[in-house]
Coordinates of C-alpha atoms in Angstrom, one line a residue:
M1 CA -36.3 25.9 -4.1
A2 CA -38.5 22.8 -4.8
E3 CA -39.8 20.7 -2.0
T4 CA -37.8 17.7 -3.0
E5 CA -34.7 19.8 -3.1
L6 CA -35.4 21.1 0.4
T7 CA -35.9 17.5 1.6
T8 CA -32.6 16.4 0.0
T9 CA -30.8 19.3 1.5
A10 CA -32.1 18.7 5.0
T11 CA -31.3 15.0 4.7
Q12 CA -27.8 15.4 3.4
S13 CA -27.0 18.1 5.9
Y14 CA -28.3 15.9 8.7
L15 CA -26.2 12.9 7.6
F16 CA -23.1 15.0 7.2
N17 CA -23.4 16.6 10.6
T18 CA -24.1 13.3 12.4
G19 CA -21.1 11.4 10.9
Q20 CA -23.3 9.3 8.6
G21 CA -22.9 11.3 5.4
F22 CA -20.8 8.8 3.5
Q23 CA -21.5 10.3 0.1
S24 CA -20.9 13.9 1.1
Q25 CA -19.0 14.7 -2.1
D26 CA -22.3 14.3 -4.0
Y27 CA -23.8 17.2 -1.9
L28 CA -21.0 19.4 -0.8
G29 CA -18.5 21.0 -3.2
C30 CA -19.2 22.2 -6.7
H31 CA -21.8 20.5 -9.0
V32 CA -23.0 21.1 -12.5
E33 CA -26.7 20.5 -12.5
A34 CA -28.7 19.1 -15.4
D35 CA -30.2 22.4 -16.2
G36 CA -26.8 24.1 -16.5
R37 CA -26.9 25.8 -13.1
V38 CA -23.7 25.3 -10.9
S39 CA -24.2 24.8 -7.2
F40 CA -21.6 25.5 -4.5
R41 CA -21.9 24.2 -1.0
V42 CA -19.3 24.3 1.8
W43 CA -19.2 23.5 5.5
A44 CA -17.9 26.5 7.5
P45 CA -20.0 26.5 10.7
Q46 CA -18.3 29.5 12.5
A47 CA -17.9 31.7 9.4
Q48 CA -19.5 35.2 9.5
A49 CA -19.9 35.1 5.7
V50 CA -18.9 32.9 2.7
G51 CA -18.5 33.7 -0.9
V52 CA -17.3 31.8 -4.0
V53 CA -14.7 33.5 -6.2
G54 CA -13.3 32.3 -9.5
T55 CA -12.5 33.0 -13.1
F56 CA -16.3 33.4 -13.8
N57 CA -16.6 36.4 -11.5
Q58 CA -13.1 37.9 -11.9
W59 CA -12.3 36.5 -8.4
K60 CA -14.7 38.9 -6.8
P61 CA -17.0 37.0 -4.3
T62 CA -20.5 36.0 -5.0
A63 CA -22.2 35.5 -1.6
L64 CA -23.5 32.1 -0.5
T65 CA -26.3 31.8 2.1
P66 CA -26.4 29.7 5.2
V67 CA -28.5 26.5 5.1
G68 CA -30.4 27.0 8.4
T69 CA -28.2 26.1 11.3
T70 CA -26.4 23.3 9.6
G71 CA -23.1 25.2 9.3
I72 CA -23.3 24.7 5.5
W73 CA -23.3 27.6 3.0
A74 CA -24.9 27.3 -0.4
G75 CA -25.6 29.1 -3.6
E76 CA -26.2 28.7 -7.4
L77 CA -24.6 30.5 -10.3
T78 CA -25.7 30.4 -14.0
Q79 CA -22.7 31.9 -15.8
V80 CA -20.1 29.2 -14.9
K81 CA -18.5 27.0 -17.4
V82 CA -16.8 23.6 -17.0
G83 CA -13.1 24.0 -16.7
E84 CA -13.2 27.3 -14.8
L85 CA -11.3 27.8 -11.5
Y86 CA -12.7 28.7 -8.1
K87 CA -12.1 29.0 -4.4
F88 CA -14.2 29.9 -1.4
E89 CA -13.7 33.3 0.4
I90 CA -14.3 32.7 4.1
T91 CA -14.9 35.6 6.5
S92 CA -14.2 34.6 10.0
A93 CA -16.0 35.9 13.1
D94 CA -13.4 38.6 13.6
G95 CA -13.9 39.9 10.1
A96 CA -10.7 38.5 8.6
K97 CA -11.0 37.1 5.0
Q98 CA -9.2 34.1 3.7
L99 CA -9.3 32.3 0.3
K100 CA -9.7 28.5 0.9
V101 CA -9.7 25.4 -1.3
D102 CA -12.8 23.4 -1.8
P103 CA -12.3 20.3 0.4
F104 CA -14.6 18.3 -1.8
A105 CA -13.2 19.3 -5.2
Q106 CA -12.4 16.4 -7.6
Q107 CA -9.8 18.2 -9.6
F108 CA -7.4 21.1 -8.9
E109 CA -5.3 23.2 -11.2
R110 CA -1.7 22.1 -11.6
K111 CA 0.8 23.2 -8.9
P112 CA 1.9 25.7 -7.7
G113 CA -1.8 26.8 -7.9
D114 CA -4.5 25.1 -5.8
A115 CA -7.7 26.5 -7.2
A116 CA -10.4 23.9 -7.8
V117 CA -11.7 23.1 -11.3
V118 CA -15.4 23.1 -12.2
L119 CA -16.1 19.6 -13.5
A120 CA -19.0 18.0 -15.3
P121 CA -20.4 14.8 -13.7
I122 CA -18.5 11.6 -14.5
T123 CA -19.7 9.9 -17.6
K124 CA -17.0 7.3 -18.0
Q125 CA -17.9 3.9 -19.5
W126 CA -15.9 1.3 -17.6
H127 CA -14.5 -1.9 -19.2
D128 CA -13.5 -3.8 -16.1
S129 CA -16.7 -5.7 -15.3
L130 CA -14.9 -9.1 -15.7
W131 CA -12.2 -8.0 -13.2
L132 CA -14.7 -6.8 -10.7
A133 CA -16.8 -10.0 -11.1
R134 CA -13.7 -12.1 -10.4
R135 CA -12.8 -9.9 -7.4
K136 CA -16.2 -10.3 -5.9
K137 CA -16.0 -14.1 -6.1
S138 CA -12.5 -14.4 -4.6
N139 CA -11.2 -14.3 -1.0
P140 CA -8.0 -12.3 -1.0
A141 CA -6.6 -14.4 1.9
N142 CA -6.6 -17.4 -0.4
R143 CA -5.2 -15.6 -3.5
P144 CA -1.7 -14.5 -4.5
I145 CA -1.0 -10.9 -3.7
N146 CA 2.3 -9.7 -5.0
I147 CA 2.4 -5.9 -4.9
Y148 CA 4.6 -3.5 -6.9
E149 CA 4.9 -0.3 -5.0
V150 CA 5.2 2.8 -7.3
H151 CA 5.8 6.5 -7.0
L152 CA 4.2 7.8 -10.2
G153 CA 6.3 10.9 -10.3
S154 CA 9.7 9.0 -10.3
W155 CA 9.0 5.7 -11.9
R156 CA 9.8 7.2 -15.3
R157 CA 10.1 10.7 -16.5
H158 CA 10.7 12.6 -19.8
S159 CA 14.3 13.5 -20.7
N160 CA 13.5 17.1 -19.8
G161 CA 12.3 16.1 -16.3
D162 CA 8.6 16.4 -17.1
Y163 CA 6.3 13.9 -15.5
D164 CA 4.8 11.0 -17.4
T165 CA 1.1 11.5 -17.8
Y166 CA -1.5 9.0 -16.7
A167 CA -1.9 7.9 -20.3
E168 CA 1.9 7.4 -20.7
L169 CA 2.0 5.5 -17.5
A170 CA -0.8 3.3 -18.7
A171 CA 1.2 2.6 -21.9
E172 CA 4.4 1.8 -20.1
L173 CA 3.9 0.9 -16.4
I174 CA 0.9 -1.5 -16.8
P175 CA 2.6 -3.8 -19.4
Y176 CA 5.8 -3.7 -17.4
A177 CA 4.2 -4.7 -14.1
H178 CA 2.1 -7.4 -15.9
Q179 CA 5.2 -8.9 -17.6
M180 CA 7.1 -8.8 -14.3
G181 CA 4.4 -11.0 -12.8
Y182 CA 3.0 -8.7 -10.2
T183 CA -0.7 -9.0 -9.2
H184 CA -1.2 -5.4 -7.9
L185 CA 0.2 -1.9 -8.1
E186 CA 0.3 0.1 -5.0
L187 CA 0.5 3.8 -5.8
M188 CA 2.0 6.2 -3.2
P189 CA -0.6 8.9 -2.7
V190 CA -2.2 10.3 -5.8
M191 CA -4.5 12.6 -3.8
E192 CA -3.8 16.2 -4.6
H193 CA -0.8 17.7 -2.8
L194 CA 1.6 20.6 -3.4
L195 CA 5.0 19.6 -2.1
D196 CA 6.7 16.9 -4.2
A197 CA 9.0 16.1 -1.3
S198 CA 6.0 15.1 0.8
W199 CA 5.5 12.2 -1.7
G200 CA 1.8 12.8 -1.4
Y201 CA 1.5 12.2 2.3
Q202 CA 0.6 15.9 3.0
Q203 CA -2.7 16.1 1.1
F204 CA -5.4 18.7 0.7
G205 CA -7.4 17.2 -2.2
Y206 CA -9.1 14.2 -0.5
F207 CA -11.3 13.6 -3.6
A208 CA -9.0 14.7 -6.3
P209 CA -6.3 12.7 -8.2
T210 CA -3.3 14.9 -8.6
S211 CA -3.3 17.0 -11.8
R212 CA 0.5 16.5 -12.2
F213 CA -0.2 13.6 -14.4
G214 CA -3.5 14.6 -16.0
S215 CA -7.2 15.0 -15.4
R216 CA -9.6 13.0 -13.2
E217 CA -10.9 11.2 -16.3
D218 CA -7.3 10.3 -17.3
F219 CA -6.8 8.8 -13.8
L220 CA -10.0 6.7 -14.1
S221 CA -8.9 5.5 -17.5
F222 CA -5.6 4.4 -16.0
I223 CA -7.4 2.3 -13.3
D224 CA -9.7 0.8 -16.0
Q225 CA -6.7 -0.2 -18.1
C226 CA -5.0 -1.8 -15.1
H227 CA -8.0 -4.0 -14.5
Q228 CA -8.2 -5.0 -18.1
A229 CA -4.6 -6.1 -17.8
N230 CA -5.5 -8.2 -14.6
L231 CA -3.7 -5.7 -12.3
G232 CA -5.3 -4.6 -9.1
V233 CA -4.7 -1.1 -7.8
I234 CA -4.2 0.0 -4.2
V235 CA -3.6 3.6 -3.3
D236 CA -2.0 5.0 -0.1
W237 CA -4.5 7.2 1.8
V238 CA -3.8 9.6 4.7
P239 CA -6.8 10.1 7.1
G240 CA -4.7 11.0 10.1
H241 CA -3.2 14.4 9.1
F242 CA -3.3 17.0 6.4
I243 CA -1.2 19.7 4.8
R244 CA -0.1 22.7 6.9
N245 CA -1.0 25.4 4.3
Y246 CA -3.3 28.0 5.7
D247 CA -5.4 28.2 2.5
A248 CA -6.3 24.5 2.8
L249 CA -8.2 22.8 5.6
Y250 CA -6.5 24.4 8.6
H251 CA -8.8 26.8 10.6
Y252 CA -11.2 26.5 7.7
D253 CA -13.8 28.9 9.0
G254 CA -11.3 30.9 11.2
T255 CA -11.5 28.4 14.0
P256 CA -10.4 24.7 14.3
T257 CA -12.8 23.0 11.9
Y258 CA -11.2 19.8 10.6
E259 CA -8.4 19.7 13.2
Y260 CA -8.5 19.4 17.0
A261 CA -9.4 22.5 19.0
D262 CA -6.5 21.8 21.3
P263 CA -3.5 23.2 19.5
D264 CA -1.2 20.6 21.1
Q265 CA -3.3 17.8 19.7
A266 CA -3.8 19.5 16.3
D267 CA -0.1 20.1 15.7
N268 CA 1.7 17.0 14.2
H269 CA 5.3 17.8 15.0
R270 CA 6.8 14.6 13.5
W271 CA 5.5 15.3 9.9
G272 CA 4.9 19.0 10.0
A273 CA 1.1 18.6 9.4
W274 CA -2.2 19.1 11.2
N275 CA -4.0 16.2 12.8
F276 CA -7.7 15.6 11.9
D277 CA -10.1 15.6 14.9
L278 CA -11.3 12.1 14.3
G279 CA -13.9 12.4 17.1
K280 CA -15.8 15.2 15.2
T281 CA -18.7 13.8 13.3
Q282 CA -18.3 16.0 10.3
V283 CA -14.7 15.0 9.9
Q284 CA -15.8 11.3 10.0
S285 CA -18.3 12.0 7.2
F286 CA -15.6 13.8 5.2
L287 CA -13.0 11.1 5.5
I288 CA -15.2 8.0 5.1
S289 CA -16.8 9.7 2.1
S290 CA -13.3 10.1 0.7
A291 CA -12.4 6.4 1.2
L292 CA -15.7 5.3 -0.4
Y293 CA -15.2 7.7 -3.3
W294 CA -11.9 6.1 -4.2
L295 CA -13.1 2.6 -3.7
G296 CA -16.5 3.1 -5.4
T297 CA -16.4 5.9 -8.0
C298 CA -12.8 5.3 -8.9
H299 CA -12.9 1.4 -8.8
L300 CA -9.8 1.1 -6.6
D301 CA -9.1 -2.4 -5.2
G302 CA -7.9 -1.2 -1.9
L303 CA -6.5 1.5 0.3
R304 CA -3.3 1.4 2.4
V305 CA -4.1 3.5 5.4
D306 CA -1.0 5.5 6.3
A307 CA 0.3 6.2 9.8
V308 CA -2.3 4.2 11.7
S309 CA -0.2 4.3 14.9
N310 CA -0.5 8.1 14.9
M311 CA -4.3 7.6 15.2
L312 CA -4.2 4.9 17.8
Y313 CA -2.0 6.5 20.4
L314 CA -2.3 9.9 22.1
D315 CA 1.5 10.0 22.8
Y316 CA 2.7 8.7 19.4
D317 CA 4.0 12.1 18.2
E318 CA 7.1 13.8 19.5
G319 CA 6.5 15.9 22.5
R320 CA 3.4 14.1 23.6
E321 CA 4.9 11.8 26.1
G322 CA 2.6 11.1 29.1
Q323 CA -0.7 12.0 27.4
V324 CA -3.5 9.6 28.6
N325 CA -7.2 9.1 28.1
Q326 CA -9.9 9.0 30.8
Y327 CA -9.0 5.5 31.6
G328 CA -5.3 6.4 32.3
D329 CA -3.8 4.7 29.2
N330 CA -2.4 6.2 26.0
R331 CA -5.0 4.9 23.5
N332 CA -6.7 7.5 21.3
L333 CA -10.3 6.3 21.8
A334 CA -11.6 8.6 19.1
G335 CA -9.1 7.4 16.6
I336 CA -9.9 3.8 17.4
A337 CA -13.6 4.4 17.0
F338 CA -13.0 6.2 13.7
L339 CA -11.0 3.3 12.2
Q340 CA -13.7 0.8 13.2
A341 CA -16.4 3.0 11.7
L342 CA -14.3 3.4 8.5
N343 CA -13.7 -0.3 8.0
T344 CA -17.3 -1.1 8.9
A345 CA -18.6 1.3 6.3
V346 CA -16.1 0.1 3.6
F347 CA -16.8 -3.6 4.0
E348 CA -20.6 -3.1 4.1
R349 CA -20.4 -1.6 0.7
H350 CA -17.2 -3.3 -0.8
P351 CA -16.6 -6.6 1.0
D352 CA -14.1 -7.7 -1.7
V353 CA -11.6 -4.8 -1.3
L354 CA -8.3 -4.6 0.7
M355 CA -8.0 -2.3 3.7
I356 CA -4.4 -2.3 4.7
A357 CA -3.0 -0.8 7.9
E358 CA 0.5 0.7 7.9
E359 CA 0.9 0.1 11.6
S360 CA 4.2 -0.4 13.4
S361 CA 3.2 -1.1 17.0
S362 CA 2.0 -4.2 18.8
F363 CA -1.6 -2.9 19.0
P364 CA -3.8 -6.0 19.1
Q365 CA -6.4 -7.2 16.6
V366 CA -5.6 -4.7 13.8
T367 CA -7.0 -7.2 11.4
G368 CA -9.6 -8.5 13.9
P369 CA -13.3 -8.1 13.3
V370 CA -14.9 -4.9 14.7
A371 CA -17.6 -7.0 16.3
Q372 CA -14.9 -8.7 18.4
G373 CA -13.1 -5.4 19.3
G374 CA -10.7 -5.4 16.4
L375 CA -10.0 -2.5 14.1
G376 CA -11.5 -4.3 11.1
F377 CA -8.6 -4.1 8.5
N378 CA -8.1 -7.2 6.5
Y379 CA -4.3 -6.7 6.2
K380 CA -1.5 -5.2 8.2
W381 CA 2.1 -4.5 7.1
N382 CA 4.5 -6.7 9.0
M383 CA 7.0 -4.1 10.0
G384 CA 8.7 -6.4 12.6
W385 CA 9.4 -9.1 9.9
M386 CA 10.7 -6.4 7.5
H387 CA 13.1 -4.8 10.0
D388 CA 14.4 -8.1 11.4
T389 CA 14.9 -9.6 7.9
L390 CA 16.8 -6.5 6.6
D391 CA 18.9 -6.4 9.8
F392 CA 19.9 -10.1 9.2
F393 CA 20.7 -9.7 5.5
E394 CA 22.7 -6.5 6.0
M395 CA 24.9 -8.4 8.4
D396 CA 28.2 -9.9 7.4
P397 CA 27.5 -13.7 6.8
L398 CA 30.3 -14.5 9.2
Y399 CA 28.1 -13.3 12.1
R400 CA 24.7 -14.5 11.0
H401 CA 24.8 -17.7 13.0
D402 CA 24.8 -15.6 16.2
H403 CA 21.7 -13.7 15.1
Y404 CA 19.6 -16.5 13.7
K405 CA 16.7 -15.5 15.9
L406 CA 16.2 -12.4 13.7
L407 CA 14.7 -14.8 11.2
T408 CA 13.0 -17.3 13.5
F409 CA 11.3 -14.8 15.9
A410 CA 8.7 -13.9 13.2
F411 CA 7.5 -17.6 13.4
V412 CA 6.2 -16.8 16.9
Y413 CA 3.7 -14.1 15.7
M414 CA 3.2 -14.8 12.0
F415 CA -0.5 -15.6 12.5
D416 CA -1.4 -13.0 15.0
E417 CA -2.6 -10.8 12.2
Q418 CA -3.2 -11.1 8.4
F419 CA 0.1 -9.8 7.2
I420 CA 1.7 -8.2 4.1
L421 CA 5.5 -8.5 4.0
P422 CA 6.8 -5.1 2.8
F423 CA 10.1 -4.0 1.4
S424 CA 8.7 -0.5 0.9
H425 CA 9.9 2.9 -0.2
D426 CA 10.6 3.9 3.5
E427 CA 13.5 1.4 3.5
V428 CA 15.4 2.7 0.5
V429 CA 15.5 6.5 1.1
H430 CA 17.1 9.1 3.5
G431 CA 20.5 7.4 3.6
K432 CA 19.2 3.9 4.3
K433 CA 20.5 2.7 0.9
S434 CA 18.8 0.6 -1.8
L435 CA 18.0 -3.1 -1.1
M436 CA 20.9 -4.1 -3.3
H437 CA 23.3 -1.6 -1.6
K438 CA 22.3 -2.9 1.8
M439 CA 23.6 -6.4 0.9
P440 CA 27.2 -7.2 2.1
G441 CA 30.1 -8.4 0.0
D442 CA 31.2 -7.7 -3.5
R443 CA 28.8 -7.0 -6.3
Y444 CA 28.3 -10.7 -7.1
N445 CA 27.5 -11.5 -3.5
Q446 CA 25.2 -8.5 -3.1
F447 CA 23.0 -9.9 -5.9
A448 CA 23.2 -13.4 -4.5
N449 CA 22.0 -12.0 -1.1
L450 CA 19.2 -10.0 -2.8
R451 CA 18.0 -13.0 -4.7
T452 CA 17.9 -15.1 -1.6
M453 CA 16.1 -12.5 0.4
L454 CA 13.4 -12.0 -2.2
T455 CA 12.9 -15.8 -2.3
Y456 CA 12.7 -15.9 1.4
M457 CA 9.9 -13.2 1.2
A458 CA 8.1 -15.2 -1.5
A459 CA 8.1 -18.4 0.6
F460 CA 7.3 -16.9 4.0
P461 CA 3.6 -16.9 5.0
G462 CA 2.0 -13.6 4.1
K463 CA 1.3 -11.5 1.0
Q464 CA 4.2 -9.5 -0.3
L465 CA 5.2 -6.0 -1.5
N466 CA 8.4 -4.7 -3.2
F467 CA 9.2 -1.1 -4.1
M468 CA 10.1 -0.1 -7.6
G469 CA 13.7 -0.5 -8.7
S470 CA 14.4 -3.3 -6.2
E471 CA 13.3 -5.8 -8.8
W472 CA 16.6 -5.3 -10.8
G473 CA 18.8 -4.3 -7.9
Q474 CA 19.1 -0.6 -8.4
F475 CA 22.2 0.6 -6.6
L476 CA 21.2 4.2 -5.9
E477 CA 18.6 4.7 -3.2
W478 CA 15.3 6.1 -4.3
R479 CA 15.2 9.8 -5.4
D480 CA 11.7 11.3 -5.7
W481 CA 12.9 14.1 -8.0
D482 CA 14.3 11.8 -10.7
Q483 CA 13.3 8.7 -12.6
L484 CA 14.6 5.2 -11.7
E485 CA 18.1 4.3 -12.9
W486 CA 16.8 2.5 -16.0
V487 CA 20.4 2.8 -17.4
D488 CA 21.3 0.0 -14.9
L489 CA 19.7 -2.5 -17.2
K490 CA 22.6 -2.1 -19.6
D491 CA 24.6 -4.1 -17.0
P492 CA 24.2 -7.9 -17.4
L493 CA 23.9 -8.5 -13.6
N494 CA 21.0 -6.0 -13.4
R495 CA 19.2 -7.6 -16.4
Q496 CA 19.7 -11.0 -14.9
M497 CA 18.3 -9.8 -11.5
Q498 CA 15.3 -8.4 -13.3
H499 CA 14.9 -11.8 -15.1
F500 CA 15.2 -13.5 -11.7
T501 CA 12.4 -11.4 -10.1
A502 CA 10.1 -12.1 -13.0
A503 CA 10.8 -15.8 -12.7
L504 CA 10.3 -15.8 -9.0
N505 CA 7.0 -13.9 -9.3
Q506 CA 5.8 -16.5 -11.9
V507 CA 6.8 -19.3 -9.5
Y508 CA 5.0 -17.6 -6.7
T509 CA 1.7 -17.0 -8.6
A510 CA 1.7 -20.5 -10.2
N511 CA 2.1 -22.5 -6.9
R512 CA -0.8 -22.4 -4.6
P513 CA 1.2 -23.6 -1.5
L514 CA 3.0 -20.2 -1.5
W515 CA -0.2 -18.2 -0.9
E516 CA -3.3 -20.3 -0.4
L517 CA -3.0 -20.8 3.4
D518 CA -0.9 -17.7 4.2
H519 CA -2.9 -17.0 7.4
E520 CA -3.4 -20.5 8.8
P521 CA -0.9 -22.5 10.9
R522 CA -1.5 -25.5 8.7
G523 CA 0.0 -23.6 5.8
I524 CA 3.6 -24.1 7.1
V525 CA 5.6 -27.1 8.4
Y526 CA 8.8 -26.2 10.2
S527 CA 11.3 -28.7 8.7
N528 CA 14.6 -27.1 9.6
T529 CA 14.4 -23.9 11.6
D530 CA 16.9 -24.6 14.4
D531 CA 20.2 -25.0 12.5
A532 CA 21.8 -21.7 13.5
A533 CA 25.3 -23.2 13.4
S534 CA 25.2 -23.7 9.6
S535 CA 23.1 -20.6 8.9
T536 CA 20.6 -22.7 6.9
L537 CA 16.9 -22.7 7.2
G538 CA 14.0 -24.7 5.7
F539 CA 10.3 -25.1 5.8
I540 CA 7.4 -26.6 3.8
R541 CA 4.5 -24.4 2.5
Q542 CA 1.3 -26.4 2.3
A543 CA -1.8 -25.8 0.1
K544 CA -5.3 -26.9 0.9
R545 CA -4.8 -30.1 -1.1
K546 CA -2.8 -32.6 0.9
Y547 CA -0.2 -33.4 -1.7
S548 CA 0.3 -29.9 -2.9
F549 CA 3.2 -28.3 -1.1
V550 CA 6.5 -26.5 -1.8
I551 CA 9.8 -27.1 0.1
A552 CA 11.9 -23.9 0.7
A553 CA 15.6 -24.3 1.7
F554 CA 17.9 -21.4 2.3
N555 CA 21.7 -21.0 2.8
F556 CA 22.6 -17.7 4.3
V557 CA 26.4 -18.0 4.0
P558 CA 28.7 -18.2 0.9
V559 CA 29.6 -21.8 1.6
E560 CA 28.1 -24.5 -0.6
R561 CA 26.3 -27.3 1.4
R562 CA 26.7 -30.6 -0.3
R563 CA 24.6 -33.6 0.6
Y564 CA 22.3 -31.4 2.5
R565 CA 19.4 -33.5 3.7
I566 CA 15.8 -32.2 3.5
G567 CA 13.0 -33.9 5.3
V568 CA 9.7 -34.4 3.4
P569 CA 6.3 -36.0 4.2
Y570 CA 6.4 -38.6 1.4
S571 CA 8.9 -40.7 -0.5
G572 CA 9.0 -40.4 -4.3
E573 CA 10.1 -37.9 -7.0
Y574 CA 10.5 -34.2 -6.5
E575 CA 11.3 -31.4 -9.0
L576 CA 13.1 -28.1 -8.9
L577 CA 11.0 -24.9 -9.1
L578 CA 13.8 -22.4 -8.6
N579 CA 17.5 -22.3 -7.8
T580 CA 18.6 -18.7 -7.1
E581 CA 22.2 -19.5 -8.2
A582 CA 21.2 -20.4 -11.8
K583 CA 23.5 -18.9 -14.4
A584 CA 20.5 -17.2 -16.1
F585 CA 19.9 -15.3 -12.8
G586 CA 23.5 -14.1 -12.4
G587 CA 24.6 -17.1 -10.4
T588 CA 27.3 -19.7 -11.0
W589 CA 25.4 -22.9 -11.6
T590 CA 25.5 -23.9 -15.3
K591 CA 24.0 -27.3 -14.6
L592 CA 21.1 -27.6 -12.2
E593 CA 19.9 -30.5 -10.1
T594 CA 16.3 -30.7 -11.3
T595 CA 15.1 -34.1 -9.9
F596 CA 15.3 -35.4 -6.4
I597 CA 14.3 -38.9 -5.1
A598 CA 13.1 -39.0 -1.5
V599 CA 13.6 -42.3 0.3
N600 CA 12.0 -43.6 3.5
R601 CA 14.7 -42.2 5.8
P602 CA 13.3 -40.0 8.6
H603 CA 14.8 -36.5 9.0
K604 CA 13.9 -33.6 11.2
G605 CA 10.5 -35.1 12.1
Q606 CA 9.6 -36.0 8.6
P607 CA 9.2 -39.7 7.5
A608 CA 11.2 -39.3 4.2
S609 CA 14.0 -37.2 2.9
F610 CA 16.4 -36.5 0.0
E611 CA 19.7 -34.9 -0.5
V612 CA 20.5 -31.7 -2.4
T613 CA 23.5 -29.5 -3.0
L614 CA 22.4 -26.3 -1.3
P615 CA 24.0 -23.4 -3.2
A616 CA 26.3 -21.0 -1.5
M617 CA 24.3 -17.8 -0.5
G618 CA 21.3 -19.3 -2.3
A619 CA 17.9 -20.8 -2.0
L620 CA 16.0 -23.7 -3.5
L621 CA 12.2 -24.1 -4.1
I622 CA 11.2 -27.7 -4.7
R623 CA 7.8 -29.4 -5.2
P624 CA 6.6 -33.0 -5.4
R625 CA 6.2 -34.5 -8.9
Q626 CA 5.2 -38.1 -8.1
V627 CA 5.1 -39.2 -4.5
K628 CA 3.9 -42.3 -2.8
R629 CA 0.6 -41.4 -1.4
E630 CA -0.9 -42.8 1.8
S631 CA -3.5 -45.5 1.3
K632 CA -7.1 -44.4 1.9
K633 CA -7.4 -47.1 4.5

């Protein structure tokens, strides 16, 4: 071995073992070298012997040799072709042999098999430089973020049940999301996994896009085409736990390798998985390398980190009640330190991406800077807002006035973190019913409620996310084994709901007050948030420019409110942006009030006001057209 190769090997091994190997996939795994040799390296520190088996040696092991005392085994073969399959044969200390997947593989064979594929180095020519340049110059906090959450395996399928490929999804999903006015796609996990019913949350291929839909190159092309269509791409990522299968990461070298040594800590009862030992330096290198691979090599715009609460608390899982750390509380100090190291490494290299925490507790400073003790994410899902909002809208309107605080409580903590407001897949599955089916009343009122709720989300401070199918009010809850109910769109009410969502998304994106100051108290003025008796609510969203704002007014009962007075900061002329009860959206209003004249009549703390007819079970979005500005003096 040449001296430079020895130096590189020593350096890479040191970095990996000390938790600083953030490009470990470039060293470990399988690599086709420039001279045609194929190198194999795998970390199995307690193994007695390691071999590589595959189609190139008739699945009979070719021995690898230990790299000093690093715990890494390595070897080179010359008669291996791109496209061939392989695994590692691990002999544990007691002599037992087990075939294992390559943890660093970037492609696997299609399920039900899980052998890795020998791949040539990536040679893709990207065409998204303009997108990346714009992303680098923008601050996501001051930009519109309107996410369409998608499960690729069930968005659309062939008539025989086969999956759409990455190429077919690029041809259909990208233009659809663009036409609907979304700014980002969020893909439920695309990392390789075996069980469809896990939706991708029980992974074993932490560097491999699932082969269900095509090759690694097909996936990269999909991302490239999204960016060319001005769509960002976020992918769900699971660094807390991994698949149970014994031929994957579990007991990789015959002993706890990636998981905790304590079997009680290793066993994730709630999800039937194994928990990563986040305090182990090699696991940190593995996981942070994975995150940086997706964000760097694959050009993703963000990761939604799944199940953060499970990494923050020792007693989060079932059967763990009473577990404490050395300080006597339930914080998982290793998990907290890992998340801080993860976000520090990500933002040092990619300061313009999104790191989103799916975190359901009241843990402080999830989006706070690491230097100030925070976890370092730049967004957190607002699960409290989501649950309270759904509870309110699922309620019979007759009783909503008694539960008005379900809406107003979120005003207390809306700026504690940088939030995304999610109506996600978790809320439309396992008997919870679809968003449309949750709504009370007959079919007409269900759509009216859904339009009002989505408008409430668009106007409320925070970025937003909506799961596929909700945009047209699919009645059936989500089924991962079948495509969405596209047949619904033969129904006029579903088509009108889809048209409404596209119109709402366009209004959201085109009006800076609805997103420019999402995370600053000056971005909202509470104009009418105390009228529980009438079940109405209103507020003003403010942009950076003083005279740029949007008035949002909501009526949560099926009773029209005539001569409803709205307080505003300036007298003058205002114009309608959106009326959820417009006939084109499936409502009853054939003639809309489009212009409103505010006079100098104080109302609800504002110096001027105007009257509107607030539609039954509806909402209005209104903005100033020509108002009387204050003198410079």
